Coordinates of C-alpha atoms in Angstrom, one line a residue:
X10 CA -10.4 15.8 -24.3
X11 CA -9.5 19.1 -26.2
X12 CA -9.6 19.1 -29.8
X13 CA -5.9 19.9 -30.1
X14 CA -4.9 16.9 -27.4
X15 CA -2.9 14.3 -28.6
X16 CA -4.6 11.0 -29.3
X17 CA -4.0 7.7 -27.0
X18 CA -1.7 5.8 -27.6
X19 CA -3.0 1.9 -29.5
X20 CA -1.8 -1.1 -29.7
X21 CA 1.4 -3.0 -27.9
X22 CA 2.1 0.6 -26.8
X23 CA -0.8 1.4 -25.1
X24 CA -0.2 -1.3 -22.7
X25 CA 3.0 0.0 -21.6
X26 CA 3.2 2.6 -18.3
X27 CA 2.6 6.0 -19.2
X28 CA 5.5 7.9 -18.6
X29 CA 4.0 11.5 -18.4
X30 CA 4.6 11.8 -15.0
X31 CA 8.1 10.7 -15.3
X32 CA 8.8 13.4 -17.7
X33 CA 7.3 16.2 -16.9
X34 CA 8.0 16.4 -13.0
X35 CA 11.9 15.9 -11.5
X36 CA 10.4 16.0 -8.3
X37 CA 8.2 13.3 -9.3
X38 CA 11.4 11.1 -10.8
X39 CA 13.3 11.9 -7.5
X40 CA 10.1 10.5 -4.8
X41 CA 9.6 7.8 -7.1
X42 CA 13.4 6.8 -6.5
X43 CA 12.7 7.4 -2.9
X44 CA 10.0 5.3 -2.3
X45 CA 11.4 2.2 -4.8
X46 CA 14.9 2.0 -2.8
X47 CA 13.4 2.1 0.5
X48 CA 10.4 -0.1 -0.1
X49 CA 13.2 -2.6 -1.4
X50 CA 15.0 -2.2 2.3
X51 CA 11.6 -2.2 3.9
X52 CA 10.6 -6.0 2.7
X53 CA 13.5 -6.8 3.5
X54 CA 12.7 -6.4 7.1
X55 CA 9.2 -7.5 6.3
X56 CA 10.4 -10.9 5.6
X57 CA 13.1 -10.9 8.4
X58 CA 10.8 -10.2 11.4
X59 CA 8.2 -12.7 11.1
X60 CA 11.0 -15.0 10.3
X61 CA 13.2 -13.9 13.4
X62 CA 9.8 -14.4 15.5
X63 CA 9.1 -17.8 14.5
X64 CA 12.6 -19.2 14.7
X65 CA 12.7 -17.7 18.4
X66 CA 8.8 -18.7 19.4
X67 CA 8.0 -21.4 16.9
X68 CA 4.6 -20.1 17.2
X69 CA 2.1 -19.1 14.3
X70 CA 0.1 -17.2 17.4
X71 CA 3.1 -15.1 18.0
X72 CA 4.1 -14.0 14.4
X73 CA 0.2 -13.0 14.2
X74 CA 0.6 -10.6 17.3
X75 CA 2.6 -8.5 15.2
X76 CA -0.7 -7.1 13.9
X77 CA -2.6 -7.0 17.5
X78 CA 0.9 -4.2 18.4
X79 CA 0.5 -2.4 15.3
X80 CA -3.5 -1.5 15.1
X81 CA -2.8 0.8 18.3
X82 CA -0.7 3.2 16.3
X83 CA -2.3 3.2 13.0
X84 CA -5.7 3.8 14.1
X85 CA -4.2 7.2 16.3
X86 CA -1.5 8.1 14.0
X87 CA -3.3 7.4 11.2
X88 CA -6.2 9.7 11.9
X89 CA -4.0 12.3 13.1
X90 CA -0.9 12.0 10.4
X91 CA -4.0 13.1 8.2
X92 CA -4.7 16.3 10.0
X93 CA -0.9 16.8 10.2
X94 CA -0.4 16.2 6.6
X95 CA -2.9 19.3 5.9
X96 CA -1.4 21.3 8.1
X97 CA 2.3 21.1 7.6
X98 CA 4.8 20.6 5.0
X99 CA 4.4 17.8 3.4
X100 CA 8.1 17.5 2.7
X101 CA 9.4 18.2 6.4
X102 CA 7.1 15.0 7.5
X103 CA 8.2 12.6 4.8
X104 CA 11.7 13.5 5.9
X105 CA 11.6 13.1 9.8
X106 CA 9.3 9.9 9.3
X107 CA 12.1 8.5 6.6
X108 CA 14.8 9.3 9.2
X109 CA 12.9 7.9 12.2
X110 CA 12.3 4.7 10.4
X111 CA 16.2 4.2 9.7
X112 CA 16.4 4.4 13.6
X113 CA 14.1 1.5 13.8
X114 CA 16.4 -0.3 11.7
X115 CA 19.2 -0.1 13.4
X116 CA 17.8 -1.1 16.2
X117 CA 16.8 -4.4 14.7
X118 CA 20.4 -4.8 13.4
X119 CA 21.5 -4.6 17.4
X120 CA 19.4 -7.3 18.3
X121 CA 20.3 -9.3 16.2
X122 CA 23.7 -9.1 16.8
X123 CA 23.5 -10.3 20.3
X124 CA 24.2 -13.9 20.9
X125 CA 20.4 -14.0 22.1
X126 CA 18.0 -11.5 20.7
X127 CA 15.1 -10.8 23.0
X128 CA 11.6 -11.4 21.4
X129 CA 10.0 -8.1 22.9
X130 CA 12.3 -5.5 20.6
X131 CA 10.9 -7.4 17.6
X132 CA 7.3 -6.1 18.7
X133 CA 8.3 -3.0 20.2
X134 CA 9.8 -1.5 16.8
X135 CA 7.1 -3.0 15.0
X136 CA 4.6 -0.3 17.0
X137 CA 6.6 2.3 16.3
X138 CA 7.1 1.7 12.7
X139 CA 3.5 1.6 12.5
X140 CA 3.2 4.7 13.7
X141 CA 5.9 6.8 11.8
X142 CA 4.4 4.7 8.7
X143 CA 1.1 6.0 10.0
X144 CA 2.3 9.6 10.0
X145 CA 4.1 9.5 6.1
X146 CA 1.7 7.8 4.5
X147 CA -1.3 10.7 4.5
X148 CA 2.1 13.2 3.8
X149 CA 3.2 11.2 0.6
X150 CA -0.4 10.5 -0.7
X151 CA -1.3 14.1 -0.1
X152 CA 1.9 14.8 -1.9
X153 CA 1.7 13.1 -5.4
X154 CA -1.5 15.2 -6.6
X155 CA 0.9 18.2 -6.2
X156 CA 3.5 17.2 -7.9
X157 CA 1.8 15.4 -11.0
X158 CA -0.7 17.1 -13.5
X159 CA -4.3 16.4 -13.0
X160 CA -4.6 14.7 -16.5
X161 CA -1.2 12.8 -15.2
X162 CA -2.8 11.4 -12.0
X163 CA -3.7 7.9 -13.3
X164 CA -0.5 7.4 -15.4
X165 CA 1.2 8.5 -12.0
X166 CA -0.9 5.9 -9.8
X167 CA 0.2 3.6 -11.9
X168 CA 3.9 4.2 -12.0
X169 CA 3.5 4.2 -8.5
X170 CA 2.5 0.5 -8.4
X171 CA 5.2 -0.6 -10.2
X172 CA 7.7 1.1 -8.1
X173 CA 6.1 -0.6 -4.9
X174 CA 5.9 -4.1 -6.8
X175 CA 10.0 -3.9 -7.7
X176 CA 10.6 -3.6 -4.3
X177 CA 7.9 -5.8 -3.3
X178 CA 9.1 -8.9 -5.5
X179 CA 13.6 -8.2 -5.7
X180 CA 13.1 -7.2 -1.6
X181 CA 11.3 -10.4 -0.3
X182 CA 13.3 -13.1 -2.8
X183 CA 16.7 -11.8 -1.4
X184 CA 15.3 -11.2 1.9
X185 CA 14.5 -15.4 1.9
X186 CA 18.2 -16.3 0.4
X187 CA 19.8 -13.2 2.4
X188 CA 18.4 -14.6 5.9
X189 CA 19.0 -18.6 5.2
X190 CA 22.8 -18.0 4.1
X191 CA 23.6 -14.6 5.4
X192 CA 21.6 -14.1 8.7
X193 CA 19.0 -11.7 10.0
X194 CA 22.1 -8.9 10.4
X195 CA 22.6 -8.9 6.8
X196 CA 18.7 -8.1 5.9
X197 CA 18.3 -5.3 8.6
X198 CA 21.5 -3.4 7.8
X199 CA 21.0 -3.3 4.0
X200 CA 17.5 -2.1 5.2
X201 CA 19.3 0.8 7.6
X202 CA 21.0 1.7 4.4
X203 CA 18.6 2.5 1.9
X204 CA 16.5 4.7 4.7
X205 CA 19.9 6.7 4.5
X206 CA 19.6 7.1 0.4
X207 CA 15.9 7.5 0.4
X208 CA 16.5 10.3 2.8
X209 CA 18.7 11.8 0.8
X210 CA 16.5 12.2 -2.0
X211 CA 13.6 13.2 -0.4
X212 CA 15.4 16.7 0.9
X213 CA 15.6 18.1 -2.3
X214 CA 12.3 17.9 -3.4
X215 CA 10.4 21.3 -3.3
X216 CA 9.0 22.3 -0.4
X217 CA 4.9 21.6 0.2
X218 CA 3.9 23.8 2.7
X219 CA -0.1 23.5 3.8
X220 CA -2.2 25.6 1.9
X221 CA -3.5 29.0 3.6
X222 CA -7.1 27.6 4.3
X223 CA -5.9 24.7 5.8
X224 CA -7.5 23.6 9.0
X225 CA -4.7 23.3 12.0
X226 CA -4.7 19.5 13.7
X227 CA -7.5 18.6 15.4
X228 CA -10.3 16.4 16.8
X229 CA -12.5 18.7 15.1
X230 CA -10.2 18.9 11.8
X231 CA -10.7 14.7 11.6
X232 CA -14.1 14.8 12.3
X233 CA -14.3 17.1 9.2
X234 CA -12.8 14.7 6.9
X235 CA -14.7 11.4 8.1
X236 CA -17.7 13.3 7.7
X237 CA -16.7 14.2 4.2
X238 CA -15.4 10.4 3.6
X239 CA -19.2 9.4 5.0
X240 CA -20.9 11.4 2.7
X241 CA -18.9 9.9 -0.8
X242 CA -20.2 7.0 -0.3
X243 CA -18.4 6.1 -3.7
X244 CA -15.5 6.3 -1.4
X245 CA -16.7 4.6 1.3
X246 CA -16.9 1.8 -0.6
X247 CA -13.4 1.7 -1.5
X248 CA -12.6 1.7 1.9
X249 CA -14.6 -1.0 2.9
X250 CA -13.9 -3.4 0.0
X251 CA -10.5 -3.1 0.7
X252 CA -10.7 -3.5 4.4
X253 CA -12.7 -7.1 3.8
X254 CA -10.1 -8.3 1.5
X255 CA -7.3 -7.3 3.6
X256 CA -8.5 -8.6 6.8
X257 CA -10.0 -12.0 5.2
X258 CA -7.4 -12.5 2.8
X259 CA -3.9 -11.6 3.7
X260 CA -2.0 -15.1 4.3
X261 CA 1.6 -13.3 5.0
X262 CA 1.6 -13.8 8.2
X263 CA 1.1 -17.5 7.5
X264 CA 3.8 -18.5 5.0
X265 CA 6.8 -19.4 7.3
X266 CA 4.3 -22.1 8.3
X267 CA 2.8 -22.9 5.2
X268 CA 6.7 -23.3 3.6
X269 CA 7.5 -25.9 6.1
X270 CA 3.9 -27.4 6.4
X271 CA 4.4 -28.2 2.3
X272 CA 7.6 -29.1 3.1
X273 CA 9.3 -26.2 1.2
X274 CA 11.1 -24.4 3.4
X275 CA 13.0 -22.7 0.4
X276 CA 10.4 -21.6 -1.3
X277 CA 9.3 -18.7 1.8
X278 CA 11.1 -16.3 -0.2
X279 CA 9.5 -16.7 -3.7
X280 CA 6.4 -16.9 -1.6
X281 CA 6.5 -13.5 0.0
X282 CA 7.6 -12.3 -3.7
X283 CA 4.6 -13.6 -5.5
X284 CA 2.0 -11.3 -4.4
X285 CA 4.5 -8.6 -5.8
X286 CA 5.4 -10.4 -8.5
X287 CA 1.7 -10.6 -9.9
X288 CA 1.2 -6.5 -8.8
X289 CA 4.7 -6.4 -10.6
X290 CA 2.9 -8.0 -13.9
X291 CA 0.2 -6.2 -13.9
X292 CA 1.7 -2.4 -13.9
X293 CA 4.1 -3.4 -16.6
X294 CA 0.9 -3.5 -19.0
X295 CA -1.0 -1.0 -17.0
X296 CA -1.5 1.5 -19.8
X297 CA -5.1 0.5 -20.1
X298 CA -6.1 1.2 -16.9
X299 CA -6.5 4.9 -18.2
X300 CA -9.6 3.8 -21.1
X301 CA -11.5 2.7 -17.8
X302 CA -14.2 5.3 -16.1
X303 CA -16.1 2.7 -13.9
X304 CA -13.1 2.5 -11.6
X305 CA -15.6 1.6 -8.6
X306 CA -16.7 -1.5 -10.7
X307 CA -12.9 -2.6 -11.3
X308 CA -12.1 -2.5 -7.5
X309 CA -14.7 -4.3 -6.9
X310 CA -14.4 -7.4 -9.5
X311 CA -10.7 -7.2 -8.6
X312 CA -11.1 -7.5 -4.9
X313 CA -13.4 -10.7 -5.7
X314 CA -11.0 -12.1 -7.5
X315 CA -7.9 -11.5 -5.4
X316 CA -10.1 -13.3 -2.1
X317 CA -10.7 -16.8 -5.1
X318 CA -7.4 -17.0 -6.1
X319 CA -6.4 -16.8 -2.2
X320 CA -8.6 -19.5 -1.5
X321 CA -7.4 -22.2 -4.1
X322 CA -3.4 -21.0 -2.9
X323 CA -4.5 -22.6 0.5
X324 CA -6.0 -25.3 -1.1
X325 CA -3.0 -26.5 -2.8
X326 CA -0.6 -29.4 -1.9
X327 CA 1.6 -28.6 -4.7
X328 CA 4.1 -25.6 -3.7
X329 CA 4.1 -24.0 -7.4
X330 CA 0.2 -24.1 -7.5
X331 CA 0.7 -22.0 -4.6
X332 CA 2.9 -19.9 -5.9
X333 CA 1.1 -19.6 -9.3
X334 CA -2.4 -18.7 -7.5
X335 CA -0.7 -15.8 -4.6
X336 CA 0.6 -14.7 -7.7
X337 CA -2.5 -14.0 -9.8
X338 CA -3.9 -12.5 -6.5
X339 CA -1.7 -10.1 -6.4
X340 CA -1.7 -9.3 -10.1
X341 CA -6.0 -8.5 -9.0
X342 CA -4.8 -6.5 -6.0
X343 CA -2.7 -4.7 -7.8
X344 CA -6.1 -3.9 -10.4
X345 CA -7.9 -2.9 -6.8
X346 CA -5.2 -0.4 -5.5
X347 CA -5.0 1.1 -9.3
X348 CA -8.2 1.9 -9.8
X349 CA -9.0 3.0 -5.8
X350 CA -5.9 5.6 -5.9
X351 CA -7.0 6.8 -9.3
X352 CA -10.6 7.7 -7.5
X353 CA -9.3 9.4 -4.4
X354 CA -6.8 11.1 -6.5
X355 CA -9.5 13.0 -9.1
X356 CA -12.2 13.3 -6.4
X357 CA -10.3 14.8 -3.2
X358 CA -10.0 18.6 -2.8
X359 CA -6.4 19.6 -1.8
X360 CA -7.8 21.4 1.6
X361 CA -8.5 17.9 2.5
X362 CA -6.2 15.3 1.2
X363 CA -4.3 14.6 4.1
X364 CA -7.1 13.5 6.3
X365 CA -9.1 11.3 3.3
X366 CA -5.3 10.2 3.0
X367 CA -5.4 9.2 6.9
X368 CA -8.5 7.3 6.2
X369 CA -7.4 5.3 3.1
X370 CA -4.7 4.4 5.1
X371 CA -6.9 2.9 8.0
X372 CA -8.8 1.0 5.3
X373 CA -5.6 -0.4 3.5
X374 CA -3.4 -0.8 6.5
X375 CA -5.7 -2.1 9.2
X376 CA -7.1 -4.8 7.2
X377 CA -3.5 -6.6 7.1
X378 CA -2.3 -5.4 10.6
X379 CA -5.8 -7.3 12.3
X380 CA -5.6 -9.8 9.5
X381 CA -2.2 -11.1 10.4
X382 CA -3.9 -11.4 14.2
X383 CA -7.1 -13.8 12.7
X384 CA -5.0 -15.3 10.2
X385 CA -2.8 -16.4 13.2
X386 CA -5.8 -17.7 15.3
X387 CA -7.6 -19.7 12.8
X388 CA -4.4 -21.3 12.0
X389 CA -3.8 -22.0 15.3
X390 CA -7.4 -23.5 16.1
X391 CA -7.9 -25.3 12.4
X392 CA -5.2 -25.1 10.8
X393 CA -2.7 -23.6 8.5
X394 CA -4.4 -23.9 4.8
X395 CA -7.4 -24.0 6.2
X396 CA -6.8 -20.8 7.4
X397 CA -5.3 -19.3 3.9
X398 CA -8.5 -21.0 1.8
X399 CA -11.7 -20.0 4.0
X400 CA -10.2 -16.3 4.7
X401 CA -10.2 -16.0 0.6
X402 CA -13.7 -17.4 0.4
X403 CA -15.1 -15.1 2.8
X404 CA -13.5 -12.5 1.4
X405 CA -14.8 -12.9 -2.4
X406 CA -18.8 -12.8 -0.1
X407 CA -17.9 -9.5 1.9
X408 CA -16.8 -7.9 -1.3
X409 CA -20.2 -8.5 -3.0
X410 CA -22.1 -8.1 0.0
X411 CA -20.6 -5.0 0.2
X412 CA -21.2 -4.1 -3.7
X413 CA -24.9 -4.7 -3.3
X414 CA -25.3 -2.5 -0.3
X415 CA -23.5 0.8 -1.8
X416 CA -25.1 0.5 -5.2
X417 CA -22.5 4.4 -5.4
X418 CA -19.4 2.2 -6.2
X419 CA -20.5 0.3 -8.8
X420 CA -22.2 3.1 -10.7
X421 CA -19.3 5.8 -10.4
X422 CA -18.2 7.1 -13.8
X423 CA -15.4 9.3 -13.8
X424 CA -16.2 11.2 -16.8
X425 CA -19.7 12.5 -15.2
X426 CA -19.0 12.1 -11.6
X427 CA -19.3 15.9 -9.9
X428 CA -16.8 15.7 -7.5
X429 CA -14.5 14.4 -10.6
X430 CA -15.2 17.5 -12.4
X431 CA -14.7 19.5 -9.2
X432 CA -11.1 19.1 -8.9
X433 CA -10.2 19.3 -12.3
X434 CA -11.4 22.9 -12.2
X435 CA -9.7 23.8 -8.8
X436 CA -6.4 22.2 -10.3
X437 CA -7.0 23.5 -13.5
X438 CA -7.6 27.3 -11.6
X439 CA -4.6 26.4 -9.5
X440 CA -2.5 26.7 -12.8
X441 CA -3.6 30.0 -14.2

């Protein structure tokens, strides 16, 4: 910190967001509206499918296989929305991806609307959506250090969080009241909608054209950015820690069946809310997150925590210990994704964001999609909690498995770490 910079903020006020970002960047201001009105549409959907799917298979097997359709297209479009997000405008992708998503949409709206919707749309779109996800994603995290100041970055991750956790706790709590008393229609066409807003904001952001040493898409171009990724093995472990816990851990695919197994069946939509809810908490006082420099040591304790508090939620034959427990895990998941973003963010060099984007996305995206699948078949064999309680236990064991074997994570320090200081100086040289 320079002698003339102003001093942190203390007390009650230092909890509160940092609004830095918000100020300084309209471009910033008009993404984050973006991404908060379609996420709300998007969990709306999220809720509706899995819902549709069971009411028309009754089978915990079959809402599972949403993930075995989905890993396809995030492991090629992933990898390769990476090299494409380098190489292009980042804008341009955002925009088609938005646009080809609202397509998606609509097409769930027509099924419904028949008199009998077919099953095989349902998983169909779902591959598809995976794969245009798989293309934004490495765009819009590529995007954000762009657009924010360097010194911004965590205040920006963190602003960030809370705009996915508005969507992710208003968008799955309507979604459940929306689909028992409106119908499925309802939830995909309000979904169809905000794609059509989001869209519209997204075009006037500035354009983000690749930068003149960036490498055109390619086999080799990938291979370039996993070997980087290989060699932080600070990052590595990011990417592993969150692939355990996802793929242990994530219970969504379970809680239609849960619901009715408790005998709830109206609490499904404050169930799919409570994750967000505690991820919701959590960025409302996330101001403190920016006093913290061993932000491999955070994801890690958080991860640990999020796969405990999963395990008690399947242990519990009360619905609002359930309820209480998914939502302290999210509040820790929320503490995981914080501090992860906040290292690739201040560690990547812009020439190759886009790919290291590509590969966070594999390590936070294919950990649900192949989650949902096991999460499915455990139930299936053993049973529904039995399921949720011994995916959280072996979660919370990966995780400090994993924290012993890349001794990296847990000693990173962002206030000595040379890749840190790195790209402070190319974004600081980037602004001369």
């Amino acid at each position: 910190m320079t002698d003339d910079a102003p001093e942190p903020p203390s007390g009650l006020r230092a909890m509160l967001p940092d609004l830095a970002p918000w100020r300084a960047s309209l471009d910033f201001r008009r993404l984050w509206y973006a991404g908060l009105i379609s996420n709300f549409g998007s969990f709306l959907t999220f809720v509706a499918l899995p819902v549709q799917l069971k009411d028309l298979t009754g089978s915990a097997a079959a809402v599972g296989a949403i993930g075995a359709v989905e890993l396809l297209p995030l492991l090629v479009f992933g990898l390769y929305g990476g090299a494409l997000a380098d190489a292009w405008d980042k804008r341009k992708l955002i925009v088609w991806t938005e646009a080809g998503q609202g397509l998606l949409s609509a097409a769930l709206l027509l099924n419904a609307l028949f008199p009998h919707p077919a099953v095989w749309p349902l998983y169909v779109v779902a591959a598809l959506s995976s794969a245009l996800v798989s293309v934004q994603r490495p765009a819009l995290d590529s995007l954000w250090p762009r657009i924010v100041a360097h010194d911004h970055l965590p205040a920006a991750a963190s602003l960030n969080s809370f705009r996915w956790t508005v969507g992710g706790v208003a968008g799955p709590a309507l979604a459940g009241a929306v689909v028992a008393y409106a119908g499925l229609g309802w939830a995909y066409g309000a979904d169809l909608l905000t794609f059509v807003v989001s869209v519209a904001l997204v075009v006037r952001i500035a354009a983000s054209p690749a930068s003149h040493e960036a490498a055109k898409p390619s086999l080799k171009a990938i291979a370039e950015g996993a070997r980087y990724a290989w060699g932080r093995k600070e990052l590595l472990g990011t990417y592993a820690v969150d692939l355990a816990a996802m793929f242990l851990a994530m219970p969504l695919a379970l809680l239609p069946f849960l619901a009715d197994e408790l005998g709830a069946e109206w609490s499904l939509g404050l169930m799919y809310a409570s994750v967000p809810l505690g991820a919701l908490l959590v960025s409302l006082v996330s101001g403190w997150t920016a006093r913290i420099h061993r932000h491999g040591r955070m994801v890690v304790l958080a991860a640990a925590l999020w796969g405990l508090a999963i395990a008690a939620a399947g242990t519990m034959s009360n619905v609002w210990l359930v309820l209480l427990f998914l939502t302290v895990a999210g509040g820790c998941d929320m503490v995981s994704g914080i501090f992860r973003g906040i290292m690739w963010n201040q560690t990547i060099p812009d020439e190759l964001r886009g790919r290291l984007a590509g590969i966070e996305l594999l390590s936070y995206s294919v950990g649900p999609t192949v989650g949902q699948v096991r999460a499915g078949g455990f139930a299936a064999w053993w049973g529904v909690r039995t399921s949720v309680w011994s995916g959280g236990v072996l979660c919370a064991g990966a995780v400090g498995l994993l924290a012993l074997c890349l001794p990296k994570l847990m000693t990173y320090d962002a206030r000595t770490d040379e890749h840190a200081a790195q790209v402070r100086e190319q974004r600081t040289a980037a602004q001369v």
